[in-house]
Amino acid sequence: MLSRFGIGYVVFVSFSALSGCGQSTPVAEGPKGVYDQHCAKCHAQAGEPGGPPSIGASKGPNLAKIGSEPNRTAAWLADYIRDPRSKKSDSRMPAFGSTLTEDQIRSLAEYLAAKK
């Protein structure tokens, strides 16, 4: 038979576990939120959310200064995000044209173009 302490503990743990059911982790809004949700898992660097725990990067290149690369305008980046193979035939990045809205693509491209 469980003691009062044991029953209280079971009730507390059950309530704590159930109180989080059905709730999702809030995602930041705007281009940073889009980046965190759709880009960071491949482009995050060590120490960044979604990045590897020690040194190096995830699968994709570091985008910290993507806007300073030649011809990396917001328009070019938007086209690349929409359909990477339209700009680089050997790109391994998936197309996001059917995943993101045009507003999300545009704001994400402007966000990345400003990274210099």
JSON list of C-alpha atoms in Angstrom, two decimals:
[
{"chain": "A", "resi": 1, "resn": "MET", "atom": "CA", "xyz": [0.00, 0.00, 0.00]},
{"chain": "A", "resi": 2, "resn": "LEU", "atom": "CA", "xyz": [1.30, 3.43, -0.88]},
{"chain": "A", "resi": 3, "resn": "SER", "atom": "CA", "xyz": [1.83, 5.97, 1.83]},
{"chain": "A", "resi": 4, "resn": "ARG", "atom": "CA", "xyz": [0.26, 9.41, 1.59]},
{"chain": "A", "resi": 5, "resn": "PHE", "atom": "CA", "xyz": [3.64, 10.70, 0.42]},
{"chain": "A", "resi": 6, "resn": "GLY", "atom": "CA", "xyz": [3.76, 8.05, -2.32]},
{"chain": "A", "resi": 7, "resn": "ILE", "atom": "CA", "xyz": [0.24, 8.85, -3.53]},
{"chain": "A", "resi": 8, "resn": "GLY", "atom": "CA", "xyz": [0.99, 12.56, -3.50]},
{"chain": "A", "resi": 9, "resn": "TYR", "atom": "CA", "xyz": [4.17, 11.95, -5.50]},
{"chain": "A", "resi": 10, "resn": "VAL", "atom": "CA", "xyz": [2.31, 9.86, -8.11]},
{"chain": "A", "resi": 11, "resn": "VAL", "atom": "CA", "xyz": [-0.40, 12.54, -8.45]},
{"chain": "A", "resi": 12, "resn": "PHE", "atom": "CA", "xyz": [2.22, 15.29, -8.76]},
{"chain": "A", "resi": 13, "resn": "VAL", "atom": "CA", "xyz": [4.23, 13.43, -11.42]},
{"chain": "A", "resi": 14, "resn": "SER", "atom": "CA", "xyz": [1.08, 12.50, -13.36]},
{"chain": "A", "resi": 15, "resn": "PHE", "atom": "CA", "xyz": [-0.19, 16.08, -13.30]},
{"chain": "A", "resi": 16, "resn": "SER", "atom": "CA", "xyz": [3.19, 17.43, -14.34]},
{"chain": "A", "resi": 17, "resn": "ALA", "atom": "CA", "xyz": [3.44, 15.01, -17.26]},
{"chain": "A", "resi": 18, "resn": "LEU", "atom": "CA", "xyz": [-0.10, 15.63, -18.46]},
{"chain": "A", "resi": 19, "resn": "SER", "atom": "CA", "xyz": [0.05, 19.40, -18.16]},
{"chain": "A", "resi": 20, "resn": "GLY", "atom": "CA", "xyz": [2.48, 19.53, -21.10]},
{"chain": "A", "resi": 21, "resn": "CYS", "atom": "CA", "xyz": [0.51, 17.20, -23.39]},
{"chain": "A", "resi": 22, "resn": "GLY", "atom": "CA", "xyz": [-0.70, 18.73, -26.61]},
{"chain": "A", "resi": 23, "resn": "GLN", "atom": "CA", "xyz": [1.41, 21.84, -26.22]},
{"chain": "A", "resi": 24, "resn": "SER", "atom": "CA", "xyz": [4.08, 22.59, -28.74]},
{"chain": "A", "resi": 25, "resn": "THR", "atom": "CA", "xyz": [7.24, 24.53, -28.15]},
{"chain": "A", "resi": 26, "resn": "PRO", "atom": "CA", "xyz": [6.63, 28.11, -29.27]},
{"chain": "A", "resi": 27, "resn": "VAL", "atom": "CA", "xyz": [8.53, 29.10, -32.40]},
{"chain": "A", "resi": 28, "resn": "ALA", "atom": "CA", "xyz": [9.89, 32.61, -32.79]},
{"chain": "A", "resi": 29, "resn": "GLU", "atom": "CA", "xyz": [8.08, 34.62, -35.40]},
{"chain": "A", "resi": 30, "resn": "GLY", "atom": "CA", "xyz": [9.56, 36.48, -38.34]},
{"chain": "A", "resi": 31, "resn": "PRO", "atom": "CA", "xyz": [12.60, 35.54, -40.39]},
{"chain": "A", "resi": 32, "resn": "LYS", "atom": "CA", "xyz": [14.60, 34.44, -37.33]},
{"chain": "A", "resi": 33, "resn": "GLY", "atom": "CA", "xyz": [11.81, 32.01, -36.45]},
{"chain": "A", "resi": 34, "resn": "VAL", "atom": "CA", "xyz": [11.71, 30.67, -40.02]},
{"chain": "A", "resi": 35, "resn": "TYR", "atom": "CA", "xyz": [15.49, 30.28, -39.93]},
{"chain": "A", "resi": 36, "resn": "ASP", "atom": "CA", "xyz": [15.41, 28.52, -36.55]},
{"chain": "A", "resi": 37, "resn": "GLN", "atom": "CA", "xyz": [12.63, 26.18, -37.65]},
{"chain": "A", "resi": 38, "resn": "HIS", "atom": "CA", "xyz": [13.69, 25.37, -41.22]},
{"chain": "A", "resi": 39, "resn": "CYS", "atom": "CA", "xyz": [17.38, 26.26, -41.67]},
{"chain": "A", "resi": 40, "resn": "ALA", "atom": "CA", "xyz": [19.23, 25.84, -38.38]},
{"chain": "A", "resi": 41, "resn": "LYS", "atom": "CA", "xyz": [19.05, 22.06, -38.37]},
{"chain": "A", "resi": 42, "resn": "CYS", "atom": "CA", "xyz": [21.39, 22.05, -41.38]},
{"chain": "A", "resi": 43, "resn": "HIS", "atom": "CA", "xyz": [23.21, 25.38, -41.09]},
{"chain": "A", "resi": 44, "resn": "ALA", "atom": "CA", "xyz": [23.71, 25.88, -37.33]},
{"chain": "A", "resi": 45, "resn": "GLN", "atom": "CA", "xyz": [27.26, 26.09, -36.05]},
{"chain": "A", "resi": 46, "resn": "ALA", "atom": "CA", "xyz": [28.68, 24.59, -32.89]},
{"chain": "A", "resi": 47, "resn": "GLY", "atom": "CA", "xyz": [27.16, 26.21, -29.83]},
{"chain": "A", "resi": 48, "resn": "GLU", "atom": "CA", "xyz": [24.10, 27.50, -31.71]},
{"chain": "A", "resi": 49, "resn": "PRO", "atom": "CA", "xyz": [20.65, 25.97, -31.18]},
{"chain": "A", "resi": 50, "resn": "GLY", "atom": "CA", "xyz": [20.39, 22.98, -33.50]},
{"chain": "A", "resi": 51, "resn": "GLY", "atom": "CA", "xyz": [24.14, 22.87, -34.13]},
{"chain": "A", "resi": 52, "resn": "PRO", "atom": "CA", "xyz": [26.67, 20.26, -33.13]},
{"chain": "A", "resi": 53, "resn": "PRO", "atom": "CA", "xyz": [27.74, 20.24, -29.48]},
{"chain": "A", "resi": 54, "resn": "SER", "atom": "CA", "xyz": [31.47, 20.73, -30.02]},
{"chain": "A", "resi": 55, "resn": "ILE", "atom": "CA", "xyz": [33.25, 22.15, -33.08]},
{"chain": "A", "resi": 56, "resn": "GLY", "atom": "CA", "xyz": [32.22, 22.49, -36.69]},
{"chain": "A", "resi": 57, "resn": "ALA", "atom": "CA", "xyz": [28.92, 22.88, -38.44]},
{"chain": "A", "resi": 58, "resn": "SER", "atom": "CA", "xyz": [25.90, 20.84, -39.34]},
{"chain": "A", "resi": 59, "resn": "LYS", "atom": "CA", "xyz": [25.45, 19.56, -42.91]},
{"chain": "A", "resi": 60, "resn": "GLY", "atom": "CA", "xyz": [25.09, 22.92, -44.64]},
{"chain": "A", "resi": 61, "resn": "PRO", "atom": "CA", "xyz": [27.51, 25.81, -44.91]},
{"chain": "A", "resi": 62, "resn": "ASN", "atom": "CA", "xyz": [27.82, 28.56, -42.33]},
{"chain": "A", "resi": 63, "resn": "LEU", "atom": "CA", "xyz": [25.40, 31.37, -43.21]},
{"chain": "A", "resi": 64, "resn": "ALA", "atom": "CA", "xyz": [26.73, 33.87, -40.66]},
{"chain": "A", "resi": 65, "resn": "LYS", "atom": "CA", "xyz": [28.11, 36.14, -43.43]},
{"chain": "A", "resi": 66, "resn": "ILE", "atom": "CA", "xyz": [26.18, 34.90, -46.46]},
{"chain": "A", "resi": 67, "resn": "GLY", "atom": "CA", "xyz": [25.15, 38.46, -47.38]},
{"chain": "A", "resi": 68, "resn": "SER", "atom": "CA", "xyz": [28.77, 39.51, -47.88]},
{"chain": "A", "resi": 69, "resn": "GLU", "atom": "CA", "xyz": [29.37, 36.89, -50.58]},
{"chain": "A", "resi": 70, "resn": "PRO", "atom": "CA", "xyz": [29.37, 38.24, -54.16]},
{"chain": "A", "resi": 71, "resn": "ASN", "atom": "CA", "xyz": [25.92, 38.48, -55.77]},
{"chain": "A", "resi": 72, "resn": "ARG", "atom": "CA", "xyz": [24.10, 37.17, -52.69]},
{"chain": "A", "resi": 73, "resn": "THR", "atom": "CA", "xyz": [21.28, 39.68, -52.87]},
{"chain": "A", "resi": 74, "resn": "ALA", "atom": "CA", "xyz": [17.91, 39.13, -51.25]},
{"chain": "A", "resi": 75, "resn": "ALA", "atom": "CA", "xyz": [16.46, 38.33, -54.69]},
{"chain": "A", "resi": 76, "resn": "TRP", "atom": "CA", "xyz": [19.14, 35.72, -55.42]},
{"chain": "A", "resi": 77, "resn": "LEU", "atom": "CA", "xyz": [18.73, 34.17, -51.98]},
{"chain": "A", "resi": 78, "resn": "ALA", "atom": "CA", "xyz": [14.93, 34.07, -52.36]},
{"chain": "A", "resi": 79, "resn": "ASP", "atom": "CA", "xyz": [15.29, 32.20, -55.67]},
{"chain": "A", "resi": 80, "resn": "TYR", "atom": "CA", "xyz": [17.79, 29.84, -54.05]},
{"chain": "A", "resi": 81, "resn": "ILE", "atom": "CA", "xyz": [15.56, 29.16, -51.05]},
{"chain": "A", "resi": 82, "resn": "ARG", "atom": "CA", "xyz": [12.59, 28.57, -53.34]},
{"chain": "A", "resi": 83, "resn": "ASP", "atom": "CA", "xyz": [14.49, 26.21, -55.69]},
{"chain": "A", "resi": 84, "resn": "PRO", "atom": "CA", "xyz": [18.22, 25.77, -54.97]},
{"chain": "A", "resi": 85, "resn": "ARG", "atom": "CA", "xyz": [18.90, 23.89, -58.20]},
{"chain": "A", "resi": 86, "resn": "SER", "atom": "CA", "xyz": [17.76, 26.91, -60.20]},
{"chain": "A", "resi": 87, "resn": "LYS", "atom": "CA", "xyz": [20.98, 28.62, -59.04]},
{"chain": "A", "resi": 88, "resn": "LYS", "atom": "CA", "xyz": [23.32, 25.67, -58.40]},
{"chain": "A", "resi": 89, "resn": "SER", "atom": "CA", "xyz": [22.58, 22.44, -60.23]},
{"chain": "A", "resi": 90, "resn": "ASP", "atom": "CA", "xyz": [24.59, 20.38, -57.73]},
{"chain": "A", "resi": 91, "resn": "SER", "atom": "CA", "xyz": [22.94, 21.81, -54.61]},
{"chain": "A", "resi": 92, "resn": "ARG", "atom": "CA", "xyz": [21.95, 19.28, -51.96]},
{"chain": "A", "resi": 93, "resn": "MET", "atom": "CA", "xyz": [19.62, 21.74, -50.22]},
{"chain": "A", "resi": 94, "resn": "PRO", "atom": "CA", "xyz": [15.92, 20.89, -50.48]},
{"chain": "A", "resi": 95, "resn": "ALA", "atom": "CA", "xyz": [13.57, 23.33, -52.20]},
{"chain": "A", "resi": 96, "resn": "PHE", "atom": "CA", "xyz": [11.35, 25.32, -49.84]},
{"chain": "A", "resi": 97, "resn": "GLY", "atom": "CA", "xyz": [9.04, 26.82, -52.49]},
{"chain": "A", "resi": 98, "resn": "SER", "atom": "CA", "xyz": [6.19, 24.55, -51.47]},
{"chain": "A", "resi": 99, "resn": "THR", "atom": "CA", "xyz": [7.03, 24.57, -47.74]},
{"chain": "A", "resi": 100, "resn": "LEU", "atom": "CA", "xyz": [7.29, 28.30, -47.05]},
{"chain": "A", "resi": 101, "resn": "THR", "atom": "CA", "xyz": [5.02, 31.12, -48.13]},
{"chain": "A", "resi": 102, "resn": "GLU", "atom": "CA", "xyz": [6.32, 33.80, -50.48]},
{"chain": "A", "resi": 103, "resn": "ASP", "atom": "CA", "xyz": [6.34, 36.27, -47.56]},
{"chain": "A", "resi": 104, "resn": "GLN", "atom": "CA", "xyz": [8.42, 33.86, -45.47]},
{"chain": "A", "resi": 105, "resn": "ILE", "atom": "CA", "xyz": [10.85, 33.29, -48.34]},
{"chain": "A", "resi": 106, "resn": "ARG", "atom": "CA", "xyz": [11.19, 37.03, -48.98]},
{"chain": "A", "resi": 107, "resn": "SER", "atom": "CA", "xyz": [11.71, 37.94, -45.33]},
{"chain": "A", "resi": 108, "resn": "LEU", "atom": "CA", "xyz": [14.14, 35.05, -44.80]},
{"chain": "A", "resi": 109, "resn": "ALA", "atom": "CA", "xyz": [16.12, 36.11, -47.89]},
{"chain": "A", "resi": 110, "resn": "GLU", "atom": "CA", "xyz": [16.30, 39.71, -46.64]},
{"chain": "A", "resi": 111, "resn": "TYR", "atom": "CA", "xyz": [17.38, 38.47, -43.20]},
{"chain": "A", "resi": 112, "resn": "LEU", "atom": "CA", "xyz": [20.16, 36.36, -44.71]},
{"chain": "A", "resi": 113, "resn": "ALA", "atom": "CA", "xyz": [21.25, 39.10, -47.17]},
{"chain": "A", "resi": 114, "resn": "ALA", "atom": "CA", "xyz": [21.77, 41.42, -44.20]},
{"chain": "A", "resi": 115, "resn": "LYS", "atom": "CA", "xyz": [24.23, 38.98, -42.58]},
{"chain": "A", "resi": 116, "resn": "LYS", "atom": "CA", "xyz": [27.58, 40.54, -43.43]}
]
